[in-house]
CSV table of C-alpha atoms and ligand atoms in Angstrom, one decimal:
chain,number,residue,atom,x,y,z
A,389,MET,CA,8.5,83.7,99.8
A,390,ALA,CA,12.0,82.9,98.4
A,391,SER,CA,15.0,84.5,100.0
A,392,ARG,CA,16.7,87.2,98.0
A,393,LEU,CA,20.5,87.4,97.4
A,394,ILE,CA,21.9,90.6,96.1
A,395,VAL,CA,25.4,90.6,94.6
A,396,ILE,CA,27.3,93.8,94.0
A,397,GLY,CA,29.8,93.7,91.2
A,398,GLY,CA,29.6,91.7,88.0
A,399,VAL,CA,33.1,90.4,87.3
A,400,ALA,CA,35.0,87.4,88.6
A,401,ALA,CA,34.0,87.4,92.3
A,402,GLY,CA,30.4,88.6,91.8
A,403,MET,CA,29.5,86.4,88.9
A,404,SER,CA,31.2,83.3,90.5
A,405,ALA,CA,29.2,84.0,93.6
A,406,ALA,CA,25.9,84.4,91.7
A,407,ALA,CA,26.4,81.3,89.6
A,408,LYS,CA,27.4,79.1,92.6
A,409,ALA,CA,24.5,80.4,94.7
A,410,ARG,CA,22.1,79.5,91.9
A,411,ARG,CA,23.5,75.9,91.7
A,412,THR,CA,23.3,75.6,95.5
A,413,ASP,CA,19.7,76.9,95.9
A,414,ARG,CA,17.4,76.7,92.9
A,415,ASP,CA,14.7,78.8,94.6
A,416,LEU,CA,16.9,81.7,95.7
A,417,GLU,CA,16.0,85.0,94.0
A,418,ILE,CA,19.4,86.5,92.8
A,419,ILE,CA,19.9,90.0,91.7
A,420,ALA,CA,23.3,91.3,90.7
A,421,TYR,CA,24.1,95.0,90.2
A,422,GLU,CA,27.1,96.1,88.1
A,423,LYS,CA,27.8,99.8,87.6
A,424,GLY,CA,29.8,99.2,84.3
A,425,SER,CA,28.4,98.1,81.0
A,426,PHE,CA,30.0,94.6,80.9
A,427,ILE,CA,29.9,91.6,83.2
A,428,SER,CA,31.8,88.3,83.5
A,429,TYR,CA,34.8,89.1,81.4
A,430,ALA,CA,38.5,88.1,81.6
A,431,ALA,CA,40.3,91.4,82.4
A,432,CYS,CA,43.5,89.2,82.5
A,433,GLY,CA,43.2,88.8,78.7
A,434,MET,CA,43.2,92.5,77.9
A,435,PRO,CA,46.9,93.0,77.3
A,436,TYR,CA,46.9,90.2,74.7
A,437,TRP,CA,43.7,91.5,73.1
A,438,LEU,CA,45.1,95.0,72.9
A,439,ALA,CA,48.3,93.5,71.3
A,440,GLY,CA,46.1,91.8,68.7
A,441,ASP,CA,46.5,88.2,69.8
A,442,ILE,CA,42.8,88.0,70.5
A,443,PRO,CA,40.9,89.6,67.6
A,444,ASP,CA,37.8,90.9,69.4
A,445,HIS,CA,37.0,92.1,72.9
A,446,GLU,CA,33.8,90.0,72.8
A,447,LYS,CA,36.0,86.9,73.1
A,448,LEU,CA,37.0,88.0,76.6
A,449,ILE,CA,33.3,88.0,77.7
A,450,VAL,CA,32.4,84.7,79.4
A,451,ARG,CA,28.7,85.3,80.0
A,452,SER,CA,26.3,88.1,79.0
A,453,PRO,CA,23.5,89.4,81.2
A,454,GLU,CA,21.0,87.6,79.0
A,455,GLN,CA,22.8,84.3,79.6
A,456,MET,CA,22.8,84.9,83.3
A,457,ARG,CA,19.1,85.7,83.1
A,458,LYS,CA,18.5,82.3,81.5
A,459,GLN,CA,20.2,80.8,84.7
A,460,GLY,CA,17.7,82.7,86.8
A,461,ILE,CA,20.1,85.5,87.8
A,462,GLN,CA,18.9,89.0,87.2
A,463,VAL,CA,21.8,91.1,86.2
A,464,GLN,CA,21.4,94.9,86.1
A,465,VAL,CA,24.2,96.6,84.3
A,466,ARG,CA,24.8,100.4,84.7
A,467,HIS,CA,23.4,100.1,88.2
A,468,GLU,CA,25.5,101.4,91.0
A,469,VAL,CA,24.9,100.5,94.6
A,470,THR,CA,25.4,103.7,96.5
A,471,ALA,CA,24.6,102.6,100.1
A,472,ILE,CA,24.1,99.5,102.2
A,473,GLU,CA,21.9,99.7,105.3
A,474,ALA,CA,22.8,96.6,107.2
A,475,ASP,CA,20.2,97.0,110.0
A,476,THR,CA,17.3,97.1,107.6
A,477,ARG,CA,19.0,94.9,105.0
A,478,THR,CA,18.5,97.2,102.1
A,479,VAL,CA,20.7,98.6,99.4
A,480,THR,CA,20.3,101.9,97.6
A,481,VAL,CA,20.8,101.6,93.9
A,482,LYS,CA,21.3,104.3,91.2
A,483,ASP,CA,20.3,103.5,87.7
A,484,LEU,CA,23.1,105.3,85.8
A,485,GLU,CA,21.1,105.4,82.6
A,486,ASN,CA,18.3,107.6,84.0
A,487,GLU,CA,19.7,108.7,87.3
A,488,ASN,CA,16.7,107.1,89.1
A,489,THR,CA,17.5,105.9,92.6
A,490,PHE,CA,15.6,103.1,94.4
A,491,THR,CA,16.0,100.7,97.4
A,492,GLN,CA,16.0,97.0,97.3
A,493,GLY,CA,15.8,94.6,100.3
A,494,TYR,CA,18.0,91.6,100.7
A,495,ASP,CA,18.3,88.5,102.9
A,496,ARG,CA,22.0,87.9,102.0
A,497,LEU,CA,24.4,90.1,100.3
A,498,VAL,CA,27.7,89.4,98.5
A,499,LEU,CA,30.2,92.2,98.0
A,500,GLY,CA,32.3,91.7,94.9
A,501,THR,CA,33.2,95.4,94.3
A,502,GLY,CA,36.8,94.6,93.2
A,503,ALA,CA,39.6,97.1,92.9
A,504,ARG,CA,40.7,100.1,90.9
A,505,PRO,CA,44.1,101.2,89.5
A,506,ALA,CA,46.2,103.1,92.0
A,507,TRP,CA,46.2,106.7,90.8
A,508,PRO,CA,48.8,109.3,91.7
A,509,PRO,CA,47.6,112.5,93.6
A,510,LEU,CA,48.2,114.8,90.6
A,511,GLY,CA,45.8,117.3,89.1
A,512,SER,CA,46.7,116.5,85.5
A,513,THR,CA,45.8,112.8,85.4
A,514,GLY,CA,42.5,113.6,83.6
A,515,LEU,CA,44.5,114.7,80.5
A,516,PRO,CA,43.6,112.9,77.2
A,517,GLY,CA,46.1,110.2,76.6
A,518,VAL,CA,46.3,109.1,80.3
A,519,PHE,CA,44.8,105.7,81.0
A,520,GLY,CA,44.4,103.1,83.7
A,521,LEU,CA,43.6,99.5,82.7
A,522,ARG,CA,41.0,97.7,84.8
A,523,SER,CA,37.6,97.4,83.3
A,524,LEU,CA,36.8,96.3,79.7
A,525,GLU,CA,35.5,99.9,79.2
A,526,SER,CA,39.0,101.2,80.1
A,527,GLY,CA,40.5,98.7,77.7
A,528,LEU,CA,38.2,99.8,74.9
A,529,ALA,CA,39.0,103.5,75.6
A,530,LEU,CA,42.7,102.8,75.4
A,531,GLN,CA,42.3,100.8,72.1
A,532,GLN,CA,40.2,103.6,70.6
A,533,PHE,CA,42.8,106.2,71.6
A,534,ILE,CA,45.6,104.1,70.0
A,535,ARG,CA,43.6,103.6,66.8
A,536,GLU,CA,42.6,107.2,66.5
A,537,ASN,CA,45.8,108.9,67.6
A,538,SER,CA,48.6,106.5,66.6
A,539,PRO,CA,50.7,107.4,69.6
A,540,GLN,CA,54.5,106.9,69.3
A,541,LYS,CA,55.8,107.0,72.8
A,542,ALA,CA,54.2,105.4,75.9
A,543,VAL,CA,55.2,105.8,79.5
A,544,ILE,CA,54.0,103.1,81.9
A,545,VAL,CA,54.0,104.3,85.5
A,546,GLY,CA,54.7,101.3,87.7
A,547,GLY,CA,56.6,98.0,87.5
A,548,GLY,CA,54.1,95.3,88.4
A,549,TYR,CA,53.0,92.5,86.2
A,550,ILE,CA,50.3,94.5,84.4
A,551,ALA,CA,52.9,97.2,83.7
A,552,ILE,CA,55.2,94.5,82.2
A,553,GLU,CA,52.5,93.0,80.1
A,554,MET,CA,51.5,96.4,78.8
A,555,ALA,CA,55.1,97.3,78.0
A,556,GLU,CA,55.3,94.3,75.8
A,557,THR,CA,51.9,95.2,74.2
A,558,PHE,CA,53.0,98.7,73.4
A,559,ARG,CA,56.3,97.5,71.9
A,560,ARG,CA,54.4,95.0,69.8
A,561,LEU,CA,52.2,97.8,68.6
A,562,GLY,CA,55.3,99.7,67.5
A,563,LEU,CA,55.4,102.3,70.3
A,564,ASP,CA,58.5,103.3,72.3
A,565,ALA,CA,58.0,102.2,75.9
A,566,THR,CA,59.5,103.6,79.1
A,567,MET,CA,58.6,102.2,82.5
A,568,MET,CA,58.8,104.7,85.3
A,569,VAL,CA,59.2,102.7,88.5
A,570,ARG,CA,59.4,104.5,91.9
A,571,SER,CA,61.8,102.0,93.5
A,572,GLY,CA,63.5,101.3,90.2
A,573,LYS,CA,62.7,97.7,90.8
A,574,ILE,CA,60.2,96.0,88.6
A,575,LEU,CA,58.2,93.2,90.2
A,576,ARG,CA,59.6,94.4,93.5
A,577,SER,CA,57.3,92.3,95.8
A,578,THR,CA,57.7,89.1,93.8
A,579,LEU,CA,61.3,88.9,92.7
A,580,ASP,CA,64.7,89.2,94.4
A,581,ASP,CA,67.3,91.4,92.8
A,582,ASP,CA,69.3,88.4,91.2
A,583,MET,CA,66.1,87.1,89.4
A,584,ARG,CA,65.0,90.7,88.5
A,585,GLU,CA,68.2,91.2,86.6
A,586,LEU,CA,67.2,88.5,84.1
A,587,VAL,CA,63.9,90.3,83.5
A,588,GLU,CA,65.5,93.7,83.2
A,589,ALA,CA,67.8,92.3,80.6
A,590,GLU,CA,64.9,90.9,78.6
A,591,LEU,CA,63.0,94.3,78.7
A,592,ALA,CA,66.2,96.0,77.6
A,593,ARG,CA,66.6,93.5,74.8
A,594,TYR,CA,63.2,94.4,73.5
A,595,GLY,CA,63.7,98.1,73.8
A,596,VAL,CA,61.8,98.9,77.0
A,597,ARG,CA,63.6,101.5,79.1
A,598,VAL,CA,63.2,101.2,82.8
A,599,ILE,CA,63.9,104.4,84.8
A,600,THR,CA,63.8,105.1,88.5
A,601,GLY,CA,61.5,107.8,89.6
A,602,THR,CA,58.2,108.9,91.1
A,603,LEU,CA,55.8,110.5,88.7
A,604,THR,CA,55.6,114.2,89.8
A,605,SER,CA,53.8,115.8,86.8
A,606,LEU,CA,52.0,115.1,83.6
A,607,GLU,CA,52.4,117.9,81.0
A,608,GLY,CA,50.1,118.9,78.3
A,609,ASP,CA,47.1,121.1,77.5
A,610,ASP,CA,44.7,119.1,75.4
A,611,GLN,CA,46.8,115.9,75.3
A,612,VAL,CA,49.6,114.5,77.5
A,613,VAL,CA,53.0,115.4,76.0
A,614,ALA,CA,55.4,114.4,78.8
A,615,ALA,CA,55.6,112.5,82.1
A,616,ALA,CA,58.1,113.8,84.6
A,617,SER,CA,59.8,112.6,87.8
A,618,ALA,CA,62.1,114.8,89.9
A,619,HIS,CA,65.0,113.6,87.8
A,620,GLU,CA,63.8,113.2,84.3
A,621,ARG,CA,61.2,114.5,81.8
A,622,VAL,CA,60.0,111.8,79.4
A,623,PRO,CA,58.3,113.1,76.2
A,624,CYS,CA,55.3,110.9,75.4
A,625,ASP,CA,51.8,110.8,73.9
A,626,LEU,CA,50.4,108.0,76.0
A,627,VAL,CA,50.6,107.3,79.7
A,628,LEU,CA,49.4,104.1,81.4
A,629,MET,CA,49.0,104.0,85.2
A,630,GLY,CA,50.3,100.6,86.2
A,631,MET,CA,50.9,101.2,89.9
A,632,GLY,CA,48.9,98.4,91.2
A,633,ALA,CA,45.3,98.0,92.5
A,634,ARG,CA,43.5,99.5,95.5
A,635,PRO,CA,40.5,97.7,96.9
A,636,ASN,CA,37.0,99.3,96.4
A,637,VAL,CA,36.0,99.3,100.1
A,638,GLU,CA,34.2,102.7,100.5
A,639,LEU,CA,30.7,101.3,100.2
A,640,ALA,CA,31.4,98.4,102.6
A,641,LYS,CA,33.2,100.7,105.1
A,642,ALA,CA,30.4,103.2,105.1
A,643,ALA,CA,28.0,100.3,105.9
A,644,GLY,CA,30.2,99.3,108.9
A,645,ALA,CA,32.2,96.5,107.4
A,646,THR,CA,35.5,95.9,109.2
A,647,LEU,CA,38.7,96.5,107.1
A,648,GLY,CA,41.8,94.5,107.9
A,649,PRO,CA,45.4,95.8,108.3
A,650,THR,CA,45.9,95.9,104.6
A,651,GLY,CA,42.9,98.3,104.1
A,652,ALA,CA,40.9,95.7,102.3
A,653,ILE,CA,37.7,94.0,103.6
A,654,ALA,CA,38.4,91.4,106.4
A,655,THR,CA,36.5,88.1,106.1
A,656,ASP,CA,36.6,84.8,107.8
A,657,ALA,CA,37.2,81.5,106.0
A,658,TYR,CA,33.5,81.4,105.0
A,659,MET,CA,34.0,84.8,103.3
A,660,ARG,CA,31.7,86.4,105.9
A,661,THR,CA,32.2,90.0,106.9
A,662,ASN,CA,31.4,91.3,110.3
A,663,LEU,CA,28.0,92.5,109.0
A,664,PRO,CA,25.1,90.0,109.4
A,665,ASP,CA,24.6,87.8,106.2
A,666,VAL,CA,27.0,90.0,104.3
A,667,TYR,CA,29.8,88.2,102.4
A,668,ALA,CA,32.7,89.6,100.4
A,669,ALA,CA,35.0,88.1,97.8
A,670,GLY,CA,37.7,89.0,95.3
A,671,ASP,CA,39.8,92.0,94.9
A,672,CYS,CA,37.9,94.0,97.6
A,673,CYS,CA,39.1,91.5,100.2
A,674,GLU,CA,42.3,90.7,101.9
A,675,VAL,CA,43.6,87.1,102.2
A,676,LEU,CA,45.5,85.0,104.7
A,677,ASN,CA,49.0,84.4,103.5
A,678,LEU,CA,49.8,80.8,104.4
A,679,VAL,CA,53.5,81.3,104.6
A,680,THR,CA,53.5,84.3,107.0
A,681,GLY,CA,50.2,83.4,108.7
A,682,LYS,CA,49.2,87.1,108.3
A,683,PRO,CA,46.7,89.0,106.3
A,684,ALA,CA,47.9,90.2,102.9
A,685,TYR,CA,46.4,92.0,99.9
A,686,ILE,CA,47.1,89.9,96.8
A,687,PRO,CA,44.4,90.8,94.2
A,688,LEU,CA,44.3,88.1,91.6
A,689,GLY,CA,41.7,86.6,89.3
A,690,SER,CA,42.5,83.1,90.4
A,691,THR,CA,41.6,84.0,94.0
A,692,ALA,CA,38.6,86.1,93.1
A,693,ASN,CA,37.0,83.2,91.3
A,694,LYS,CA,37.5,80.8,94.2
A,695,GLN,CA,36.4,83.2,96.9
A,696,GLY,CA,33.3,84.2,94.9
A,697,ARG,CA,32.3,80.5,94.6
A,698,VAL,CA,32.7,80.1,98.4
A,699,ALA,CA,30.8,83.3,99.2
A,700,GLY,CA,28.0,82.3,96.8
A,701,GLU,CA,27.7,78.8,98.2
A,702,ASN,CA,27.5,80.1,101.7
A,703,ALA,CA,25.1,82.9,100.9
A,704,ALA,CA,22.8,80.2,99.6
A,705,GLY,CA,23.1,78.2,102.8
A,706,GLY,CA,26.3,76.2,102.3
A,707,GLN,CA,29.3,75.8,104.6
A,708,ALA,CA,32.2,76.1,102.1
A,709,ARG,CA,35.6,77.4,103.3
A,710,PHE,CA,38.3,79.4,101.5
A,711,GLY,CA,41.7,78.6,102.9
A,712,SER,CA,44.7,80.7,102.4
A,713,VAL,CA,47.0,81.7,99.5
A,714,VAL,CA,50.7,81.5,98.9
A,715,GLY,CA,50.8,84.4,96.4
A,716,THR,CA,51.5,82.5,93.1
A,717,MET,CA,52.0,84.6,90.0
A,718,VAL,CA,53.2,84.1,86.5
A,719,VAL,CA,53.7,86.7,83.7
A,720,ARG,CA,55.1,86.7,80.2
A,721,CYS,CA,57.8,89.2,79.4
A,722,PHE,CA,58.6,88.9,75.7
A,723,ASN,CA,60.4,85.6,75.4
A,724,LEU,CA,60.7,85.0,79.1
A,725,VAL,CA,58.2,83.5,81.5
A,726,VAL,CA,58.6,84.9,85.0
A,727,ALA,CA,56.9,83.3,88.0
A,728,SER,CA,57.0,83.6,91.8
A,729,THR,CA,55.3,81.9,94.7
A,730,GLY,CA,55.5,82.5,98.5
A,731,LEU,CA,58.0,84.9,99.9
A,732,THR,CA,61.1,86.5,98.2
A,733,ALA,CA,64.3,86.4,100.3
A,734,ALA,CA,63.9,90.1,101.0
A,735,ARG,CA,60.3,89.7,102.2
A,736,ALA,CA,61.1,86.5,104.2
A,737,SER,CA,63.9,88.3,106.0
A,738,ALA,CA,61.7,91.3,106.7
A,739,ALA,CA,59.1,88.8,108.1
A,740,GLY,CA,61.7,87.5,110.6
A,741,PHE,CA,62.7,84.2,108.9
A,742,LYS,CA,66.3,83.1,108.9
A,743,VAL,CA,66.7,83.0,105.2
A,744,GLN,CA,68.8,80.7,103.0
A,745,GLU,CA,68.8,81.4,99.3
A,746,THR,CA,69.7,79.1,96.5
A,747,MET,CA,69.7,79.9,92.8
A,748,VAL,CA,70.5,77.4,90.1
A,749,ARG,CA,70.7,77.6,86.3
A,750,ALA,CA,69.8,74.4,84.5
A,751,LYS,CA,68.3,73.3,81.2
A,752,ASP,CA,64.5,73.3,80.9
A,753,ILE,CA,64.5,70.1,78.9
A,754,SER,CA,67.2,67.4,78.2
A,755,HIS,CA,70.4,69.3,77.2
A,756,TYR,CA,70.7,67.3,74.0
A,757,PHE,CA,67.1,67.9,72.8
A,758,PRO,CA,66.7,70.6,70.2
A,759,GLY,CA,65.7,73.9,71.7
A,760,ALA,CA,66.9,73.3,75.2
A,761,SER,CA,67.4,76.6,77.0
A,762,ASP,CA,68.4,78.0,80.4
A,763,ILE,CA,65.9,78.1,83.2
A,764,HIS,CA,66.7,79.8,86.5
A,765,VAL,CA,65.2,78.5,89.7
A,766,LYS,CA,65.5,80.3,93.1
A,767,LEU,CA,64.5,78.7,96.3
A,768,VAL,CA,64.0,80.6,99.6
A,769,VAL,CA,64.3,78.3,102.6
A,770,ASP,CA,63.9,78.9,106.3
A,771,GLY,CA,67.5,78.0,107.2
A,772,SER,CA,66.6,77.0,110.8
A,773,ARG,CA,63.7,74.7,110.0
A,774,ASP,CA,64.4,73.4,106.5
A,775,ARG,CA,61.0,74.7,105.4
A,776,LEU,CA,60.4,76.1,101.9
A,777,LEU,CA,59.3,79.7,102.1
A,778,GLY,CA,59.2,80.7,98.4
A,779,GLY,CA,60.4,80.2,94.9
A,780,GLN,CA,61.1,82.2,91.8
A,781,ILE,CA,61.5,80.8,88.3
A,782,VAL,CA,62.6,82.6,85.1
A,783,GLY,CA,63.0,80.8,81.8
A,784,SER,CA,61.3,80.4,78.4
A,785,ARG,CA,59.5,77.1,78.9
A,786,GLY,CA,58.1,74.9,81.6
A,787,VAL,CA,58.1,77.8,84.1
A,788,ALA,CA,54.4,77.8,84.9
A,789,LYS,CA,54.3,74.1,85.6
A,790,ARG,CA,57.3,74.3,87.9
A,791,ILE,CA,56.1,77.3,89.9
A,792,ASP,CA,52.9,75.3,90.5
A,793,VAL,CA,55.0,72.5,91.9
A,794,LEU,CA,56.6,74.9,94.3
A,795,ALA,CA,53.2,76.5,95.2
A,796,THR,CA,51.9,73.0,96.0
A,797,ALA,CA,55.0,72.3,98.1
A,798,LEU,CA,54.4,75.6,100.0
A,799,TYR,CA,50.7,74.7,100.5
A,800,ASN,CA,51.8,71.5,102.1
A,801,ARG,CA,54.5,73.2,104.2
A,802,MET,CA,57.1,70.9,102.7
A,803,SER,CA,60.7,70.8,103.8
A,804,ILE,CA,63.6,70.9,101.3
A,805,THR,CA,64.2,67.2,102.3
A,806,GLU,CA,60.7,66.4,101.1
A,807,LEU,CA,60.9,68.6,98.0
A,808,ARG,CA,64.1,66.7,96.8
A,809,GLN,CA,62.1,63.5,96.8
A,810,LEU,CA,59.2,64.6,94.6
A,811,ASP,CA,58.5,62.2,91.7
A,812,LEU,CA,58.4,64.8,88.9
A,813,SER,CA,57.7,63.9,85.3
A,814,TYR,CA,60.6,63.2,82.9
A,815,ALA,CA,60.9,62.7,79.2
A,816,PRO,CA,63.6,64.5,77.0
A,817,PRO,CA,61.2,66.9,75.2
A,818,PHE,CA,59.6,68.1,78.6
A,819,ALA,CA,62.2,68.0,81.3
A,820,PRO,CA,65.7,66.8,82.1
A,821,VAL,CA,66.1,63.6,84.1
A,822,TRP,CA,67.0,65.9,87.1
A,823,ASP,CA,64.3,68.5,86.9
A,824,PRO,CA,65.6,72.0,87.7
A,825,ILE,CA,63.4,72.0,90.8
A,826,LEU,CA,65.1,68.9,92.1
A,827,VAL,CA,68.5,70.3,91.2
A,828,ALA,CA,67.7,73.5,93.2
A,829,ALA,CA,66.4,71.4,96.1
A,830,ASN,CA,69.5,69.3,96.1
A,831,VAL,CA,71.8,72.3,96.1
A,832,ALA,CA,69.7,74.0,98.9
A,833,ALA,CA,69.9,70.8,101.0
A,834,LYS,CA,73.7,71.0,100.8
A,835,GLU,CA,74.1,74.7,101.5
B,1580,FAD,P1,36.7,93.4,89.6
B,1580,FAD,O1,37.2,92.7,88.4
B,1580,FAD,O2,37.4,94.7,90.0
B,1580,FAD,O3,35.2,93.7,89.4
B,1580,FAD,C1,34.5,94.4,90.4
B,1580,FAD,C2,33.2,95.0,89.7
B,1580,FAD,O4,32.4,95.6,90.7
B,1580,FAD,C3,33.6,96.1,88.7
B,1580,FAD,O5,33.0,95.7,87.4
B,1580,FAD,C4,32.9,97.3,89.3
B,1580,FAD,O6,32.4,98.1,88.2
B,1580,FAD,C5,31.8,96.7,90.1
B,1580,FAD,N1,31.4,97.6,91.2
B,1580,FAD,C6,32.3,98.2,92.1
B,1580,FAD,N2,31.5,98.9,93.0
B,1580,FAD,C7,30.2,98.8,92.6
B,1580,FAD,C8,29.0,99.4,93.1
B,1580,FAD,N3,29.0,100.2,94.2
B,1580,FAD,N4,27.9,99.1,92.5
B,1580,FAD,C9,27.9,98.2,91.4
B,1580,FAD,N5,29.0,97.7,90.8
B,1580,FAD,C10,30.2,98.0,91.5
B,1580,FAD,N6,44.7,88.1,87.7
B,1580,FAD,C11,45.4,86.9,87.6
B,1580,FAD,O7,45.2,86.0,88.5
B,1580,FAD,N7,46.2,86.6,86.5
B,1580,FAD,C12,46.4,87.5,85.5
B,1580,FAD,O8,47.1,87.2,84.6
B,1580,FAD,C13,45.8,88.7,85.6
B,1580,FAD,N8,45.9,89.7,84.7
B,1580,FAD,C14,45.3,90.9,84.8
B,1580,FAD,C15,45.5,91.8,83.8
B,1580,FAD,C16,44.9,93.0,83.8
B,1580,FAD,C17,45.1,94.0,82.7
B,1580,FAD,C18,44.0,93.3,84.9
B,1580,FAD,C19,43.3,94.7,85.0
B,1580,FAD,C20,43.8,92.4,85.9
B,1580,FAD,C21,44.5,91.2,85.9
B,1580,FAD,N9,44.3,90.2,86.9
B,1580,FAD,C22,44.9,89.0,86.8
B,1580,FAD,C23,43.5,90.5,88.0
B,1580,FAD,C24,42.0,90.0,87.9
B,1580,FAD,O9,41.5,90.5,86.7
B,1580,FAD,C25,41.3,90.5,89.1
B,1580,FAD,O10,41.8,89.9,90.2
B,1580,FAD,C26,39.8,90.1,89.0
B,1580,FAD,O11,39.2,90.8,87.9
B,1580,FAD,C27,39.1,90.5,90.3
B,1580,FAD,O12,37.7,90.3,90.2
B,1580,FAD,P2,36.7,91.0,91.1
B,1580,FAD,O13,35.3,90.5,90.7
B,1580,FAD,O14,37.1,90.8,92.5
B,1580,FAD,O15,36.9,92.5,90.9
């Protein structure tokens, strides 16, 4: 009899795992359970779809359950796995359509249960007009609310990259937008203060107000009318919780899976948990940060897809490995592109490195070429060992390609001496003869 693989979760990690397992072992029986109504969609595209760049949410869906079935993967949507019994290798599943509960045995199991938006411990967060943005269902609910209620003022609680993307979306939809940020620092873990100022100025230029404060109450009876911190009450008719993501680990924890220091599921490089033949991938897991050598929680779609693939291959008998991450991100903020990789100077100092910071402003393409504009590059270097620890780039063009150069340099533990010697592409419409990365590396080498 063929072995059976059960996958829990139907988005990036779960569906990557199922598809790779199918390609690795043609005979494997594969069943995936997803408690929501949609599978295999690009959550990352939702801010742009909500803004109207992408006309239809269906465009975000990569594969339907029917298409997965044609590949020999049975996908059961609206089915929630409520328990895992590792000793008997069974899962308990609840069919959310009819409330029926049944058990299903497995030989291998992949956990791709993902994450959920962080939610403040307030009683009033269930008020109409208060949203989180995670699943496609949550995106559809937000879109429906905007269409039916034409809100005028949005408060975005939090200052991470999704909060910034949604501030832009709300402004483009004609709403006032206020970001309420506990520390007052947007992109706190990915930007240093000097680079953050550039992004704050862009938000201000486009009418987004950033206020410092912890959300203490949401006011309203049958609809949210204000969000308040200890210092300020902001009238609004729409609130978006953008306070980051928390890993969905309760199911795994109850089954005996070990959680790491970050609170997410701990795995080895083969994406194995401590439970026999149980793998985990994506936003429910922690990762190894290559720069610090320590576990970190950096939930990103890029990582979820890779980890899912490794978990799926191994669950089907393979020996693939997932290495580590350097924490590379890029986000659009109106006319700026903001990117970061590795450690900020603040985080590098906190991690015990002797930090040297270099920030340069250069032109993104040859200065005489029409449209040349400023690009800011910051390098964070281990002052005692000449090793690159991180980089941040803010500009309007060529930011993503350059942060990927720095991410590659970090991955290869390059020194500043080596970074200076990189043979980067040059032609006037694309880059100056001295690429801003090389300019920054040259300055860092002299400091
Ligand atoms: P999830 O997407 O959370 O999926 C987990 C699934 O498991 C869910 O559908 C859930 O319903 C299901 N599930 C959970 N528990 C159970 C259970 N017990 N039984 C059955 N099903 C269960 N990342 C980037 O790299 N770049 C970006 O630009 C980017 N932009 C983003 C923008 C937005 C608005 C959002 C919300 C996310 C963005 N991300 C981005 C993050 C990216 O979407 C996630 O990292 C990725 O979706 C993680 O995939 P996952 O499969 O691990 O988890």
